[in-house]
Amino acid sequence: MNMNEASSSSAAQEGGPPSSSIARKNSHKPKYSRFSQQELPACKPILTPGWVISTFIAIGIVFIPIGLASLFASERVVEIVDRYDEDCVPANYSKNFLAYIQSSETNKTCTRRLIVPKRMKSPVFIYYQLDNFYQNHRRYVKSRSDKQLRSRASEYVTDNCKPEDSAHGSPIVPCGLIAWSLFNDTYRFSVKNSLLNVSKKDIAWKSDQGHKFGDDVYPKKFQSGGLIGGAKLNPSIPLSEQEDLMVWMRTAALPTFRKLYGKIEADLEANDVVTVVIKNNYNTYSFGGKKRLVLSTTSWIGGKNDFLGIAYLTVGGLCLFFAISFILLYVFNPRPLGDPSYLSWNRNPAGQTK
């Protein structure tokens, strides 16, 4: 008998634990529980043909009316879209747009005439649309100081704003590339030689007015450098009242976007000719961008948007198509349903181990 056999036999004779008990004691296997093994009572539906067909029919019945209602609401929205960035360039600059927009001697005034296709009930919302403008660029999005915008005490917090962080030894307020590139085209509207008032009240989010832009923060050294990016701000008006800036500072997620310019608080009748005098100041020519003026009414789903209704109709139609296909398949080529008693949770419903 060798030494290992002798030691094990002596341990057994002395009443010591057997080797199997020692192995179980040293095991890292967690203690059994119905919760850890996911054996608690739960709803485990069986997808019978009846359940599947009923579900598809229910989804189709719900989605199709929603899609139709969304499409009808979108069709009631009256929208006028006019691209003016190329048409507003004089003929002698037709081959050099960049020279036109960068010159301080060229006349930037442009007159456009828009025909109202249907009656537009007030308020008529005015948007400017930019194409190929990537406000979602990482460096551009970070080029701002939220602390500076909120409080005058944080005027010198401009770490993320370079190169538009300071001018002549003083901090720029508001700093950063977003504010620096503020849209500066202007529009003046008239109908039948009668000037239409454009309201800029409540065009920004309430949360921006109340929390993100302080009433003690005033523009300082803004657009005072050698390179002017966009619009200038009135230094006597606090940022909490400069709603054009608030709208622009809420950056867009896509390269084509619209931002609210103002509201016309008057009805526009069908076939009215709206005369728009545009100051074409904003430089989109250097990066191949486009500018559009948009006049639009709204509905309960917002502006004109056919995608939502089409999406609901597509999903609802597909569900009804699958429901009809399964019904025909079930009628002409039925399959017997298996015995549910052979399912694992039915063979051992309490989760007991043997």
CSV table of N, CA and C in Angstrom, one decimal, residues 40-98:
chain,number,residue,atom,x,y,z
A,40,LEU,N,-38.8,30.9,-12.4
A,40,LEU,CA,-40.0,31.4,-11.7
A,40,LEU,C,-41.2,31.3,-12.6
A,41,PRO,N,-42.4,31.3,-12.1
A,41,PRO,CA,-43.6,31.2,-12.9
A,41,PRO,C,-43.7,32.4,-13.8
A,42,ALA,N,-44.0,32.2,-15.1
A,42,ALA,CA,-44.0,33.3,-16.1
A,42,ALA,C,-45.0,32.9,-17.2
A,43,CYS,N,-45.4,33.9,-17.9
A,43,CYS,CA,-46.3,33.7,-19.1
A,43,CYS,C,-45.4,33.2,-20.2
A,44,LYS,N,-45.7,32.0,-20.7
A,44,LYS,CA,-45.0,31.4,-21.8
A,44,LYS,C,-46.0,31.1,-22.9
A,45,PRO,N,-46.4,32.1,-23.7
A,45,PRO,CA,-47.4,31.8,-24.7
A,45,PRO,C,-46.9,30.9,-25.8
A,46,ILE,N,-47.8,30.1,-26.4
A,46,ILE,CA,-47.5,29.3,-27.5
A,46,ILE,C,-48.1,30.0,-28.7
A,47,LEU,N,-47.2,30.2,-29.7
A,47,LEU,CA,-47.6,31.0,-30.9
A,47,LEU,C,-48.4,30.1,-31.9
A,48,THR,N,-49.6,29.9,-31.6
A,48,THR,CA,-50.5,29.1,-32.4
A,48,THR,C,-50.9,29.9,-33.6
A,49,PRO,N,-51.4,29.3,-34.7
A,49,PRO,CA,-51.8,30.1,-35.9
A,49,PRO,C,-52.8,31.2,-35.5
A,50,GLY,N,-53.7,30.8,-34.6
A,50,GLY,CA,-54.8,31.8,-34.3
A,50,GLY,C,-54.2,33.1,-33.6
A,51,TRP,N,-53.2,32.9,-32.7
A,51,TRP,CA,-52.6,34.0,-32.0
A,51,TRP,C,-51.8,34.9,-33.1
A,52,VAL,N,-51.0,34.2,-33.9
A,52,VAL,CA,-50.2,35.0,-34.9
A,52,VAL,C,-51.1,35.8,-35.8
A,53,ILE,N,-52.1,35.1,-36.4
A,53,ILE,CA,-53.0,35.8,-37.3
A,53,ILE,C,-53.8,36.9,-36.6
A,54,SER,N,-54.2,36.7,-35.4
A,54,SER,CA,-55.0,37.8,-34.7
A,54,SER,C,-54.1,39.0,-34.4
A,55,THR,N,-52.8,38.7,-34.1
A,55,THR,CA,-51.9,39.8,-33.8
A,55,THR,C,-51.6,40.7,-35.0
A,56,PHE,N,-51.4,40.0,-36.1
A,56,PHE,CA,-51.1,40.8,-37.4
A,56,PHE,C,-52.4,41.6,-37.8
A,57,ILE,N,-53.6,41.0,-37.6
A,57,ILE,CA,-54.8,41.7,-38.0
A,57,ILE,C,-55.0,42.9,-37.1
A,58,ALA,N,-54.7,42.8,-35.8
A,58,ALA,CA,-54.9,43.9,-34.8
A,58,ALA,C,-53.9,45.0,-35.1
A,59,ILE,N,-52.7,44.7,-35.4
A,59,ILE,CA,-51.7,45.7,-35.8
A,59,ILE,C,-52.1,46.5,-37.0
A,60,GLY,N,-52.6,45.7,-38.1
A,60,GLY,CA,-53.0,46.3,-39.3
A,60,GLY,C,-54.2,47.3,-39.1
A,61,ILE,N,-55.2,46.8,-38.3
A,61,ILE,CA,-56.4,47.6,-38.0
A,61,ILE,C,-56.0,48.9,-37.3
A,62,VAL,N,-55.0,48.9,-36.4
A,62,VAL,CA,-54.6,50.1,-35.6
A,62,VAL,C,-53.8,51.0,-36.5
A,63,PHE,N,-52.8,50.4,-37.2
A,63,PHE,CA,-51.8,51.3,-37.9
A,63,PHE,C,-52.4,52.0,-39.1
A,64,ILE,N,-53.2,51.3,-39.9
A,64,ILE,CA,-53.7,51.9,-41.1
A,64,ILE,C,-54.5,53.2,-40.9
A,65,PRO,N,-55.5,53.2,-39.9
A,65,PRO,CA,-56.2,54.5,-39.7
A,65,PRO,C,-55.2,55.6,-39.2
A,66,ILE,N,-54.2,55.2,-38.4
A,66,ILE,CA,-53.3,56.2,-38.0
A,66,ILE,C,-52.5,56.8,-39.1
A,67,GLY,N,-52.1,55.9,-40.0
A,67,GLY,CA,-51.4,56.4,-41.2
A,67,GLY,C,-52.2,57.3,-42.1
A,68,LEU,N,-53.5,56.9,-42.3
A,68,LEU,CA,-54.4,57.7,-43.1
A,68,LEU,C,-54.6,59.1,-42.5
A,69,ALA,N,-54.8,59.1,-41.2
A,69,ALA,CA,-55.0,60.4,-40.5
A,69,ALA,C,-53.8,61.3,-40.6
A,70,SER,N,-52.6,60.7,-40.5
A,70,SER,CA,-51.3,61.4,-40.6
A,70,SER,C,-51.1,62.0,-42.0
A,71,LEU,N,-51.5,61.2,-43.0
A,71,LEU,CA,-51.3,61.7,-44.4
A,71,LEU,C,-52.3,62.8,-44.7
A,72,PHE,N,-53.6,62.7,-44.2
A,72,PHE,CA,-54.5,63.7,-44.4
A,72,PHE,C,-54.1,65.0,-43.7
A,73,ALA,N,-53.6,64.9,-42.5
A,73,ALA,CA,-53.1,66.1,-41.8
A,73,ALA,C,-51.9,66.7,-42.5
A,74,SER,N,-51.0,65.9,-43.0
A,74,SER,CA,-49.9,66.5,-43.7
A,74,SER,C,-50.3,67.2,-45.0
A,75,GLU,N,-51.4,66.6,-45.7
A,75,GLU,CA,-51.8,67.2,-46.9
A,75,GLU,C,-52.5,68.6,-46.7
A,76,ARG,N,-53.1,68.8,-45.5
A,76,ARG,CA,-53.7,70.0,-45.2
A,76,ARG,C,-52.7,71.1,-44.9
A,77,VAL,N,-51.4,70.8,-44.7
A,77,VAL,CA,-50.4,71.8,-44.5
A,77,VAL,C,-50.0,72.4,-45.8
A,78,VAL,N,-50.1,73.8,-45.8
A,78,VAL,CA,-49.7,74.5,-47.0
A,78,VAL,C,-48.3,75.0,-46.9
A,79,GLU,N,-47.4,74.7,-47.8
A,79,GLU,CA,-46.0,75.0,-47.7
A,79,GLU,C,-45.5,75.6,-49.0
A,80,ILE,N,-44.7,76.7,-48.9
A,80,ILE,CA,-44.1,77.3,-50.0
A,80,ILE,C,-42.6,77.2,-49.8
A,81,VAL,N,-41.8,76.7,-50.7
A,81,VAL,CA,-40.4,76.6,-50.6
A,81,VAL,C,-39.7,77.3,-51.8
A,82,ASP,N,-38.8,78.2,-51.5
A,82,ASP,CA,-38.2,78.9,-52.6
A,82,ASP,C,-36.6,78.9,-52.4
A,83,ARG,N,-35.9,78.4,-53.3
A,83,ARG,CA,-34.4,78.5,-53.2
A,83,ARG,C,-34.0,79.7,-53.9
A,84,TYR,N,-33.2,80.5,-53.2
A,84,TYR,CA,-32.8,81.8,-53.7
A,84,TYR,C,-31.3,82.1,-53.7
A,85,ASP,N,-30.5,81.2,-53.3
A,85,ASP,CA,-29.1,81.5,-53.2
A,85,ASP,C,-28.4,81.7,-54.5
A,86,GLU,N,-28.8,81.0,-55.6
A,86,GLU,CA,-28.3,81.2,-56.9
A,86,GLU,C,-29.0,82.3,-57.7
A,87,ASP,N,-30.3,82.4,-57.5
A,87,ASP,CA,-31.0,83.4,-58.3
A,87,ASP,C,-30.8,84.8,-57.8
A,88,CYS,N,-30.3,85.0,-56.6
A,88,CYS,CA,-30.0,86.3,-56.0
A,88,CYS,C,-28.6,86.8,-56.3
A,89,VAL,N,-27.9,86.1,-57.1
A,89,VAL,CA,-26.5,86.5,-57.5
A,89,VAL,C,-26.6,87.3,-58.8
A,90,PRO,N,-26.1,88.5,-58.9
A,90,PRO,CA,-26.1,89.2,-60.2
A,90,PRO,C,-25.5,88.4,-61.3
A,91,ALA,N,-25.9,88.8,-62.5
A,91,ALA,CA,-25.4,88.0,-63.7
A,91,ALA,C,-23.9,88.2,-63.9
A,92,ASN,N,-23.3,89.3,-63.5
A,92,ASN,CA,-21.9,89.5,-63.7
A,92,ASN,C,-21.0,88.7,-62.7
A,93,TYR,N,-21.7,88.1,-61.7
A,93,TYR,CA,-21.0,87.2,-60.7
A,93,TYR,C,-21.5,85.8,-60.9
A,94,SER,N,-22.1,85.4,-62.0
A,94,SER,CA,-22.7,84.1,-62.1
A,94,SER,C,-21.7,83.0,-62.1
A,95,LYS,N,-20.4,83.3,-62.4
A,95,LYS,CA,-19.4,82.3,-62.4
A,95,LYS,C,-18.5,82.4,-61.2
A,96,ASN,N,-18.7,83.3,-60.3
A,96,ASN,CA,-17.9,83.5,-59.2
A,96,ASN,C,-18.7,83.9,-58.0
A,97,PHE,N,-19.5,83.0,-57.4
A,97,PHE,CA,-20.4,83.3,-56.3
A,97,PHE,C,-19.6,83.7,-55.1
A,98,LEU,N,-18.5,83.2,-54.9
A,98,LEU,CA,-17.7,83.5,-53.7
A,98,LEU,C,-17.2,84.9,-53.7
